[in-house]
């Protein structure tokens, strides 16, 4: 058997065996796209299996993540140390706690997995983010005679599903607009998904669609009689991929027609996509390709030797680059030092000191979205790691700064990106940008810090991408303004009511809702320099006062006492609020204290409940003493989730309404007088006065069902 034929056939049989072993997974794409895999990893990509973190390596993204064996098998054959045959055989095994062969590739850059793409289509957007990062860094750091310092190519393997998903199309549009010619999308066009042939649901002219989006299009049909052998197929793919890499001015899609489940009698059917072939069919495939049907996981020495040149080639490429980088250090020491800082994951020295202290913040009432802009305007010009962008709302979200350089076609040094009205892709692109630099525990967060911005309600379009950032522990920041019914006249379509519940339940994510400018500073400092995963900063459109008791260091504990009357007596009533409702809660507390002197009242500002949850038991118990005081949460969102902290809630129970924001707060019961009344009446029901002293009856969890206010209409 000719050597390339042996290699391709081995990959096909190995894929069938690995899926059949535990009767789970996707063999069809591996079998159909095996010639693409050989071409890409053997001939085309620049990488070093012995050092997967080599900085100028090409990046490979598997957007069709279900076809992960396509990637795992090649990582094994090309010599990545962790990817032994035994590791491959753990695919879908009960030994999942130690397996690296996840059902969809999960980010571990040190073993060759650049991002966790997850649901279909996001890998395309991740690749666009990686390509933007590479272009931007090239423009910032490359110099004459050092054009090869950062010049990698981003390769993305995708399938019919990713092409259909909306996020994929959003990302394709962004890439074409920016002219990202370092991005190559390899479209495995087998035209079969779970339900069968895509002709039942998808009949678009894909090449024409990409041409309209300003992409270069290369088409290749491996089912053509012009390519009767694996050798001819691999050679044709290699020629196409090198042509794509050489094309300038536009990203390129290489559309390659393949046969899913090639070699099986189930080829070109839905079962070949997402089901094991079955023992009998696997035996048939092996016999057809000239293998012993009774042997499993067979890889001959000849197959391994076929890739024996890959590691030495990668080491030579990296050595050549390292020499260039050393010369760069001598010629441009400042730029070299800055790039090394970013590669090592360090934030710029002294960045925290640049953020204004409370005494230097504006005393006048102002929206927290504008307070947030103070941080961006202060840090972004001096902080090359920051790359900010907006979904067509730059002026509303305050993520722009004076003299900001924008990134656009042919001008990639800018750190301001206009994403257009594409919220999902914006967040998924940000994930790719964040993953360009090494991602590992213990890093300060340096490299690229992507900031996305839109109205809070519109982050619902981006939920899945923000979820993927949390899953990968990628540090991204979503500036989410217009955070409540305070958006006013735009109406209930734009007024988020239940959205916060999702983010608060999301592991590794931090949802901040600051009460004033000081807490906004706290949110930004935490989002930039603390913890892993994304931060969502929910910011007001309406002006808020700078509160006397606000304190950034206290805010970093997630919740703290911002007002207490009297301060030296344990409270009998605790009001817990966030954002714009904190100042409301303080006014309510003052009214209650004056009218009910025997009701010591405390107000807790809780800008980040996920951080509060991480505090010690004593701090939490002392801050919100729900066992000895009546606790009421006040928030112009849904009450869902507050039962963990409070006995009752002043919250939204319906969608919002169109109208001036101040009138809406009154309309929905968030006026000072109404909240004072309903809280006072509720406290009266749960306490008795005997001998001039108030005695509390602390409600149980079940009593939380009582929401204290609703619309006043």
XYZ file of C-alpha atoms in Angstrom:
713
model
C 0.000 0.000 0.000
C 1.340 3.436 -0.948
C 2.522 5.322 2.160
C 0.055 8.237 2.107
C -2.734 5.767 1.388
C -1.662 3.770 4.439
C -1.622 6.876 6.639
C -5.057 8.096 5.542
C -6.568 4.624 5.864
C -5.028 4.208 9.316
C -6.633 7.448 10.493
C -10.007 6.326 9.174
C -9.844 2.928 10.838
C -8.482 4.389 14.066
C -11.366 6.866 14.223
C -13.877 4.068 13.714
C -12.224 1.955 16.429
C -12.066 4.767 18.981
C -15.740 5.619 18.598
C -16.810 1.992 18.650
C -14.790 1.168 21.789
C -17.179 2.942 24.170
C -19.973 3.310 21.627
C -19.962 7.072 21.611
C -18.617 9.908 19.523
C -18.305 11.006 15.922
C -16.259 8.936 13.488
C -17.798 10.116 10.229
C -15.953 13.429 9.901
C -12.594 11.869 10.776
C -13.085 9.240 8.098
C -14.185 11.734 5.457
C -11.693 14.496 6.245
C -8.593 12.362 6.882
C -6.793 13.731 3.766
C -7.341 17.267 5.102
C -5.856 16.278 8.460
C -2.726 14.806 6.869
C -2.204 17.846 4.673
C -2.691 20.330 7.475
C -0.505 18.754 10.126
C 2.103 17.169 7.844
C 2.606 19.829 5.190
C 1.067 23.180 5.993
C 0.898 24.330 9.600
C 3.869 25.889 11.414
C 4.094 24.472 14.935
C 6.386 22.581 17.273
C 4.925 19.473 18.969
C 7.742 19.604 21.541
C 6.758 23.130 22.598
C 3.029 23.658 22.012
C 3.265 27.170 23.534
C 5.785 28.523 21.019
C 4.450 32.049 20.663
C 4.585 32.433 16.882
C 2.992 29.070 16.164
C 0.058 28.816 13.820
C -3.202 28.396 15.726
C -5.641 25.615 14.902
C -9.272 25.877 15.962
C -11.746 23.018 15.610
C -15.065 24.795 15.281
C -16.747 21.468 14.542
C -15.809 20.346 18.038
C -17.752 17.106 17.902
C -15.171 15.902 15.367
C -12.455 16.127 18.031
C -10.823 12.845 16.999
C -9.809 14.671 13.807
C -7.534 16.755 16.038
C -6.582 14.248 18.747
C -5.342 11.636 16.288
C -3.118 14.152 14.520
C -1.704 15.448 17.806
C -0.752 11.854 18.569
C 0.766 11.091 15.172
C 2.831 14.289 15.079
C 4.379 13.713 18.484
C 2.677 15.852 21.135
C 3.998 14.184 24.313
C 0.687 13.994 26.182
C -1.162 12.461 23.241
C -0.108 8.838 23.598
C -2.163 6.036 22.093
C -3.371 5.225 25.595
C -4.603 8.809 25.924
C -6.486 8.497 22.649
C -8.123 5.305 23.897
C -9.598 7.196 26.851
C -11.929 9.004 24.433
C -15.472 8.608 25.839
C -14.152 6.207 28.457
C -15.409 5.875 32.062
C -11.902 7.044 33.027
C -13.029 10.601 32.375
C -11.362 12.179 35.417
C -7.885 11.717 33.974
C -8.705 11.804 30.274
C -7.591 14.693 28.098
C -9.629 13.316 25.191
C -12.803 15.238 25.999
C -15.953 14.869 23.918
C -15.297 18.376 22.595
C -11.749 19.810 22.782
C -11.233 21.755 26.019
C -8.656 24.526 26.218
C -5.216 23.290 27.244
C -2.774 25.141 25.061
C 0.168 23.192 26.435
C -1.272 20.056 24.798
C -2.342 21.659 21.534
C -5.918 22.802 22.249
C -6.142 26.562 21.723
C -9.782 27.213 22.710
C -12.910 25.405 23.824
C -15.250 25.995 20.905
C -18.236 24.116 22.289
C -21.547 24.810 20.513
C -21.260 25.059 16.750
C -20.253 28.299 15.095
C -18.359 29.806 18.005
C -15.067 28.356 16.800
C -15.311 30.530 13.690
C -15.720 33.593 15.903
C -12.889 32.448 18.197
C -10.682 32.181 15.117
C -11.585 35.701 14.065
C -10.519 36.860 17.534
C -7.204 35.030 17.257
C -6.665 36.533 13.796
C -7.428 40.059 15.054
C -4.989 39.559 17.934
C -2.243 38.389 15.596
C -2.812 41.263 13.184
C -2.846 43.787 15.978
C 0.329 42.490 17.599
C 2.070 42.379 14.218
C 1.202 46.018 13.651
C 2.311 46.987 17.149
C 5.601 45.098 17.374
C 6.889 44.048 13.933
C 9.543 46.297 12.460
C 11.517 46.413 9.209
C 13.747 43.329 9.051
C 11.561 41.806 11.786
C 8.397 41.167 9.787
C 8.533 37.527 10.874
C 8.300 38.303 14.558
C 4.526 37.778 14.626
C 3.218 36.402 11.363
C 1.268 33.272 12.165
C -1.780 31.917 10.382
C -5.058 31.011 12.063
C -6.553 27.787 10.683
C -10.155 26.959 11.496
C -11.802 23.652 10.601
C -15.555 23.922 10.275
C -18.506 21.963 9.009
C -22.029 22.388 7.729
C -23.438 23.122 11.187
C -21.056 25.994 11.955
C -21.825 27.587 8.606
C -25.537 27.570 9.441
C -25.262 29.012 12.957
C -25.919 32.736 13.258
C -22.786 33.437 15.306
C -20.713 31.946 12.509
C -22.259 34.299 9.974
C -21.740 37.297 12.265
C -18.072 36.407 12.638
C -17.650 35.789 8.908
C -19.003 39.285 8.263
C -16.557 40.852 10.745
C -13.579 38.992 9.272
C -14.421 40.028 5.737
C -14.940 43.637 6.737
C -11.543 43.725 8.479
C -9.759 41.893 5.645
C -8.150 39.314 7.959
C -5.915 37.605 5.418
C -4.177 35.609 8.163
C -7.366 33.596 8.660
C -8.136 30.435 6.678
C -11.465 28.692 7.167
C -11.453 25.060 6.041
C -15.022 24.021 5.330
C -15.491 20.254 5.379
C -18.539 20.210 3.140
C -19.943 16.708 3.577
C -23.551 17.999 3.612
C -24.691 15.680 6.406
C -25.704 16.592 9.959
C -27.548 14.704 12.717
C -30.884 14.740 10.902
C -29.365 13.647 7.605
C -28.645 15.549 4.420
C -28.612 19.332 4.806
C -30.540 19.698 1.552
C -33.659 19.426 3.707
C -32.874 22.733 5.435
C -29.953 24.491 3.768
C -29.686 25.345 0.076
C -27.653 28.548 0.112
C -24.960 29.333 -2.403
C -22.125 29.247 0.138
C -19.329 30.489 -2.178
C -21.476 33.442 -3.236
C -22.304 34.246 0.384
C -18.614 34.388 1.285
C -17.724 36.418 -1.773
C -20.418 38.914 -0.768
C -18.800 39.106 2.666
C -15.459 40.011 1.023
C -13.791 36.606 1.395
C -11.523 34.836 -1.041
C -13.074 31.492 -2.014
C -11.265 28.311 -3.059
C -13.290 25.223 -3.933
C -12.075 21.623 -4.033
C -14.068 18.420 -4.560
C -12.283 15.367 -3.169
C -15.087 13.186 -4.547
C -14.040 14.133 -8.070
C -12.510 11.437 -10.301
C -9.585 13.834 -10.674
C -8.417 12.673 -7.225
C -8.700 8.895 -7.246
C -6.097 8.245 -4.537
C -5.357 9.515 -1.055
C -2.032 10.837 -2.319
C -3.732 12.934 -4.995
C -6.312 14.178 -2.486
C -3.710 15.210 0.090
C -1.640 16.951 -2.577
C -4.686 18.852 -3.834
C -5.603 19.957 -0.307
C -2.017 21.057 0.368
C -1.956 23.154 -2.799
C -5.281 24.767 -1.851
C -4.192 25.550 1.698
C -0.901 27.084 0.618
C -2.791 29.183 -1.926
C -5.118 30.329 0.859
C -2.180 31.230 3.093
C -0.569 33.239 0.286
C -3.698 35.255 -0.539
C -3.519 38.847 0.678
C -6.186 41.381 1.539
C -9.010 38.997 2.419
C -9.655 35.981 4.605
C -9.996 32.759 2.667
C -12.453 29.919 2.871
C -11.370 26.620 1.351
C -14.530 24.645 0.631
C -13.633 20.962 0.418
C -16.313 18.487 -0.589
C -15.825 15.200 1.280
C -17.783 12.043 2.045
C -18.766 11.622 5.681
C -18.039 8.099 6.903
C -15.866 7.395 3.848
C -15.335 3.663 3.393
C -18.427 2.655 5.310
C -21.727 1.459 3.911
C -23.287 4.171 6.116
C -21.416 6.923 4.283
C -23.443 10.029 3.410
C -26.092 9.301 6.061
C -27.085 10.855 9.375
C -25.896 7.830 11.399
C -22.381 8.322 10.009
C -22.368 11.754 11.613
C -23.096 11.057 15.246
C -23.336 7.331 15.919
C -20.856 4.477 16.236
C -20.741 2.438 13.066
C -21.283 -0.876 14.866
C -18.873 -3.792 15.249
C -19.847 -5.381 11.961
C -19.463 -2.139 10.013
C -16.119 -1.307 11.633
C -14.889 -4.756 10.580
C -16.139 -4.074 7.049
C -14.277 -0.745 6.913
C -11.020 -2.322 8.049
C -11.307 -5.099 5.486
C -12.049 -2.580 2.742
C -8.889 -0.611 3.602
C -6.740 -3.736 3.770
C -6.507 -4.059 7.575
C -7.050 -7.101 9.792
C -10.661 -6.805 10.961
C -9.799 -8.540 14.246
C -7.144 -6.033 15.331
C -7.911 -2.693 16.952
C -6.052 0.605 17.208
C -3.412 -0.438 14.699
C -0.753 2.160 13.808
C 2.269 0.790 11.995
C 5.805 2.067 12.383
C 5.605 3.236 8.798
C 2.744 5.589 9.739
C 4.685 7.057 12.653
C 7.782 7.497 10.490
C 5.630 9.324 7.944
C 5.380 12.160 10.480
C 8.862 11.824 11.957
C 10.017 15.014 10.227
C 7.324 17.182 11.832
C 8.914 17.652 15.284
C 12.427 18.415 13.959
C 10.929 20.838 11.447
C 8.992 22.548 14.246
C 12.068 22.788 16.445
C 14.019 24.327 13.571
C 11.247 26.872 12.907
C 11.109 27.810 16.562
C 14.901 28.048 16.808
C 15.007 30.346 13.791
C 12.283 32.499 15.366
C 14.054 32.568 18.750
C 17.191 33.890 17.080
C 15.119 36.594 15.413
C 13.518 37.457 18.750
C 16.942 37.764 20.388
C 18.071 40.202 17.709
C 14.796 42.082 18.139
C 15.540 42.441 21.865
C 18.806 44.176 21.034
C 17.327 46.408 18.360
C 14.088 47.313 20.154
C 14.573 46.691 23.880
C 11.479 48.600 25.021
C 9.130 46.835 22.649
C 10.732 43.493 23.489
C 10.284 44.090 27.226
C 6.649 45.019 26.805
C 5.884 42.007 24.634
C 7.652 39.713 27.095
C 5.568 41.153 29.912
C 2.423 40.356 28.004
C 3.570 36.856 27.083
C 4.392 36.152 30.740
C 0.926 37.266 31.799
C 1.936 40.298 33.845
C -0.154 43.453 33.952
C 1.555 46.854 33.548
C 3.321 47.925 36.711
C 1.390 50.420 38.812
C -1.835 50.226 36.813
C -4.006 50.252 39.955
C -2.472 53.543 41.056
C -3.802 55.236 37.929
C -7.442 54.688 38.891
C -8.797 57.709 40.818
C -9.378 57.400 44.543
C -12.813 58.177 45.926
C -11.770 61.678 46.970
C -10.910 62.429 43.346
C -14.165 61.157 41.856
C -16.912 63.576 40.758
C -19.205 64.582 43.620
C -22.129 65.304 41.342
C -24.635 62.553 40.577
C -23.696 60.659 37.446
C -24.592 57.349 35.778
C -22.284 54.463 36.630
C -21.804 53.951 32.885
C -20.107 57.363 32.854
C -18.109 56.484 35.989
C -16.975 53.362 34.155
C -15.751 55.576 31.329
C -13.331 57.227 33.753
C -11.456 53.925 34.040
C -11.356 53.328 30.291
C -10.220 56.878 29.561
C -7.535 56.607 32.232
C -6.116 53.163 31.508
C -6.661 52.455 27.820
C -4.211 55.027 26.393
C -1.436 53.663 28.651
C -2.436 50.006 28.780
C -1.681 48.233 25.464
C -3.379 45.054 26.668
C -6.822 46.694 26.531
C -8.798 46.150 23.335
C -12.236 47.712 23.625
C -15.209 47.464 21.365
C -18.918 47.947 21.149
C -21.918 46.576 19.324
C -22.737 49.942 17.735
C -22.989 51.735 21.112
C -19.618 53.407 21.706
C -21.079 56.688 22.885
C -23.666 55.020 25.115
C -21.324 52.559 26.831
C -18.369 54.934 27.370
C -15.676 52.487 26.219
C -14.037 55.003 23.909
C -11.228 57.387 24.794
C -9.760 60.554 23.378
C -7.514 59.949 20.390
C -8.361 56.257 20.349
C -6.857 54.426 17.365
C -9.421 52.218 15.655
C -8.725 48.840 14.122
C -9.867 48.454 10.541
C -8.980 46.924 7.212
C -5.260 47.387 6.681
C -4.832 49.369 9.934
C -4.635 46.866 12.721
C -2.628 48.647 15.399
C -5.753 50.276 16.826
C -7.302 48.961 20.012
C -10.869 50.058 19.387
C -13.068 47.662 17.402
C -16.439 48.505 15.935
C -18.194 45.150 16.065
C -21.381 46.372 14.474
C -24.689 44.984 15.684
C -23.298 41.510 16.288
C -23.377 40.889 20.060
C -22.901 37.107 19.963
C -19.894 37.255 17.668
C -18.449 40.178 19.630
C -18.286 38.090 22.808
C -17.016 34.988 21.007
C -14.372 37.025 19.148
C -13.289 38.401 22.528
C -12.780 34.829 23.752
C -10.419 34.165 20.863
C -8.486 37.346 21.550
C -8.131 36.485 25.243
C -6.864 33.009 24.320
C -4.130 34.270 22.001
C -1.681 34.619 24.877
C -0.951 31.644 27.157
C -3.891 30.829 29.416
C -2.890 29.163 32.666
C -3.513 29.492 36.410
C -1.457 32.068 38.264
C -1.236 34.629 35.463
C -2.064 38.205 36.431
C -4.118 38.547 33.278
C -1.739 40.360 30.962
C -1.713 39.749 27.226
C -4.936 40.942 25.674
C -7.831 42.136 27.830
C -10.910 42.325 25.590
C -13.709 44.682 26.590
C -17.103 44.212 24.943
C -19.948 46.620 25.446
C -23.651 46.832 24.809
C -26.880 47.346 26.741
C -27.334 44.739 29.493
C -30.459 43.388 27.792
C -28.489 42.753 24.602
C -25.955 40.559 26.386
C -28.719 37.959 26.208
C -27.690 37.574 22.558
C -24.161 36.799 23.776
C -24.986 34.507 26.714
C -23.459 31.393 25.174
C -20.163 33.076 24.355
C -19.890 34.600 27.838
C -20.668 31.152 29.217
C -17.805 29.733 27.131
C -15.481 32.418 28.537
C -16.454 31.276 32.032
C -15.931 27.622 31.131
C -12.434 28.406 29.838
C -11.688 30.905 32.645
C -10.881 33.541 30.038
C -10.592 37.067 31.407
C -12.963 39.200 29.364
C -15.030 42.195 30.469
C -18.587 42.901 29.340
C -19.632 46.481 29.939
C -23.412 46.151 30.162
C -25.095 49.534 30.461
C -28.767 50.555 30.748
C -29.113 47.900 33.398
C -32.743 48.071 34.556
C -36.142 49.702 34.134
C -34.072 52.875 34.405
C -33.603 52.671 30.638
C -37.070 54.235 30.588
C -38.641 55.167 27.263
C -37.070 52.314 25.291
C -39.620 50.105 27.004
C -39.857 46.524 28.281
C -38.057 45.078 25.253
C -34.903 46.795 26.477
C -35.419 46.530 30.253
C -33.674 43.467 31.734
C -35.685 41.774 34.480
C -34.455 38.167 34.802
C -31.120 38.274 32.999
C -28.960 38.709 36.101
C -30.112 35.357 37.459
C -28.278 33.553 34.666
C -24.992 35.364 35.207
C -25.150 34.982 38.974
C -25.590 31.236 38.551
C -22.699 30.958 36.063
C -19.527 29.405 37.547
C -16.305 31.424 37.140
C -18.220 34.581 36.204
C -18.592 37.760 38.235
C -21.628 39.975 37.757
C -21.056 43.428 39.244
C -23.791 45.974 39.817
C -22.081 48.957 41.444
C -24.069 51.483 43.466
C -21.940 54.526 42.627
C -18.661 55.710 41.111
C -16.568 54.279 43.971
C -18.020 50.808 43.586
C -17.565 51.139 39.828
C -13.848 51.642 40.429
C -13.895 48.518 42.627
C -15.620 46.513 39.899
C -13.070 47.513 37.272
C -10.065 46.797 39.490
C -11.455 43.364 40.292
C -12.352 42.598 36.682
C -8.877 43.515 35.426
C -6.655 42.149 38.141
C -8.420 39.501 40.202
C -9.659 35.996 39.599
C -10.307 34.024 36.463
C -13.179 34.143 34.032
C -15.331 36.945 32.654
C -16.797 39.937 34.469
C -20.121 41.532 33.584
C -20.372 45.153 34.731
C -24.038 46.192 34.947
C -24.146 49.979 34.812
C -26.910 52.547 35.138
C -28.163 54.978 32.555
C -29.664 57.265 35.226
C -27.475 59.444 37.495
C -26.582 58.050 40.929
C -25.065 59.881 43.921
C -21.589 59.214 45.278
C -22.549 57.468 48.528
C -20.952 58.443 51.802
C -20.453 54.852 52.945
C -19.211 53.311 49.690
C -15.740 51.818 49.831
C -13.858 49.911 47.124
C -11.957 47.695 49.525
C -15.183 46.658 51.227
C -16.817 46.135 47.832
C -14.108 43.605 46.961
C -15.752 41.291 49.501
C -18.894 41.268 47.373
C -21.255 42.719 50.002
C -20.724 45.043 52.956
C -22.467 47.431 55.329
C -22.849 50.786 53.627
C -25.230 52.351 56.170
C -26.329 51.450 59.702
C -28.618 53.343 62.095
C -27.697 53.186 64.875
C -24.263 51.784 64.069
C -23.509 50.329 67.488
C -26.574 48.082 67.842
C -27.203 44.767 66.108
C -29.814 45.322 63.413
C -33.340 43.978 63.532
C -33.910 44.862 59.871
C -31.369 44.454 57.072
C -31.988 45.890 53.611
C -29.772 44.327 50.924
C -29.618 46.178 47.620
C -27.529 46.543 44.476
C -26.848 49.253 41.953
C -29.288 52.146 41.780
C -31.416 50.606 44.532
C -28.701 51.042 47.188
C -29.333 54.782 47.496
C -33.051 53.976 47.610
C -32.469 51.487 50.431
C -30.514 54.072 52.423
C -33.377 56.568 52.119
C -35.847 53.878 53.192
C -33.669 52.963 56.176
C -33.527 56.572 57.286
C -37.305 56.941 57.075
C -37.890 53.729 58.994
C -35.382 54.711 61.677
C -37.084 58.060 62.231
C -40.579 56.574 62.357
C -39.694 53.338 64.175
C -36.880 54.033 66.663
C -36.948 50.459 68.026
C -36.061 49.045 64.593
C -32.253 49.276 64.183
C -31.705 49.061 60.422
C -28.684 48.186 58.335
C -28.205 48.627 54.595
C -25.980 46.194 52.745
C -24.610 47.028 49.318
C -24.046 43.769 47.442
C -22.361 44.696 44.168
C -21.091 41.138 43.452
C -22.880 38.206 45.070
C -20.569 35.563 43.591
C -17.622 37.152 45.423
C -19.676 37.451 48.607
C -20.389 33.720 48.363
C -16.636 33.056 48.505
C -16.173 34.864 51.811
C -15.805 33.049 55.116
C -18.875 31.863 56.972
C -18.443 34.361 59.805
C -18.164 37.352 57.498
C -21.280 36.330 55.609
C -23.215 35.666 58.802
C -22.162 38.956 60.372
C -22.872 40.962 57.225
C -26.343 39.513 56.571
C -27.502 38.116 59.955
C -30.590 36.362 58.611
C -30.840 34.258 61.746
C -31.361 37.244 64.040
C -32.741 39.994 61.800
C -35.420 40.373 59.178
C -33.750 40.637 55.768
C -35.312 42.252 52.688
C -33.651 42.461 49.276
C -34.370 45.514 47.124
C -33.577 45.217 43.434
C -35.442 46.269 40.290
C -34.904 42.829 38.820
C -36.521 39.464 39.395
C -36.278 38.138 42.959
C -35.022 34.758 41.740
C -31.954 33.749 43.750
C -32.455 36.192 46.617
C -33.962 33.495 48.833
C -30.385 32.487 49.642
C -29.847 35.762 51.471
C -33.174 37.374 52.369
C -36.580 36.556 53.803
C -38.527 38.804 51.453
C -37.970 40.863 48.341
C -38.883 44.200 46.856
C -38.502 43.250 43.217
C -39.958 43.198 39.739
C -42.785 40.730 39.214
C -43.669 41.705 35.638
C -41.943 43.025 32.549
C -41.196 46.728 32.481
C -42.977 49.538 30.689
C -42.308 52.486 28.405
C -41.964 55.791 30.187
C -39.555 58.204 31.879
C -37.239 56.286 34.200
C -38.115 58.250 37.338
C -41.824 57.693 36.720
C -41.235 53.988 36.104
C -39.523 53.467 39.452
C -42.561 54.990 41.142
C -44.952 53.061 38.883
C -43.392 49.727 39.800
C -43.276 50.492 43.504
C -39.659 51.567 43.884
C -40.432 55.005 45.284
C -39.059 55.741 48.753
C -42.474 56.132 50.362
C -43.895 52.935 48.910
C -40.869 50.782 49.789
C -40.865 52.260 53.288
C -44.534 51.420 53.636
C -44.425 47.830 52.380
C -41.275 46.957 54.307
C -42.685 48.544 57.455
C -45.957 46.637 57.121
C -44.113 43.378 56.517
C -41.870 43.927 59.562
C -45.026 44.566 61.573
C -46.401 41.180 60.587
C -43.205 39.447 61.684
C -42.633 41.183 64.981
C -44.475 41.951 68.206
C -43.912 44.771 70.672
C -44.009 43.669 74.300
C -43.159 45.996 77.173
C -41.931 48.582 74.722
C -39.451 46.176 73.107
C -39.749 44.707 69.633
C -39.390 40.949 69.356
C -38.832 39.375 65.929
C -40.299 36.202 64.511
C -37.735 35.215 61.884
C -39.444 33.756 58.806
C -38.434 30.435 57.357
C -37.258 29.977 53.808
C -40.734 29.029 52.678
C -42.052 32.446 53.658
C -39.899 34.041 50.973
C -42.717 33.437 48.535
C -44.177 36.753 49.658
C -42.983 39.525 47.348
C -43.510 42.822 49.061
C -44.407 45.053 46.169
C -45.692 44.897 42.673
C -46.894 47.462 40.148
C -48.888 50.219 41.798
C -51.374 50.391 38.937
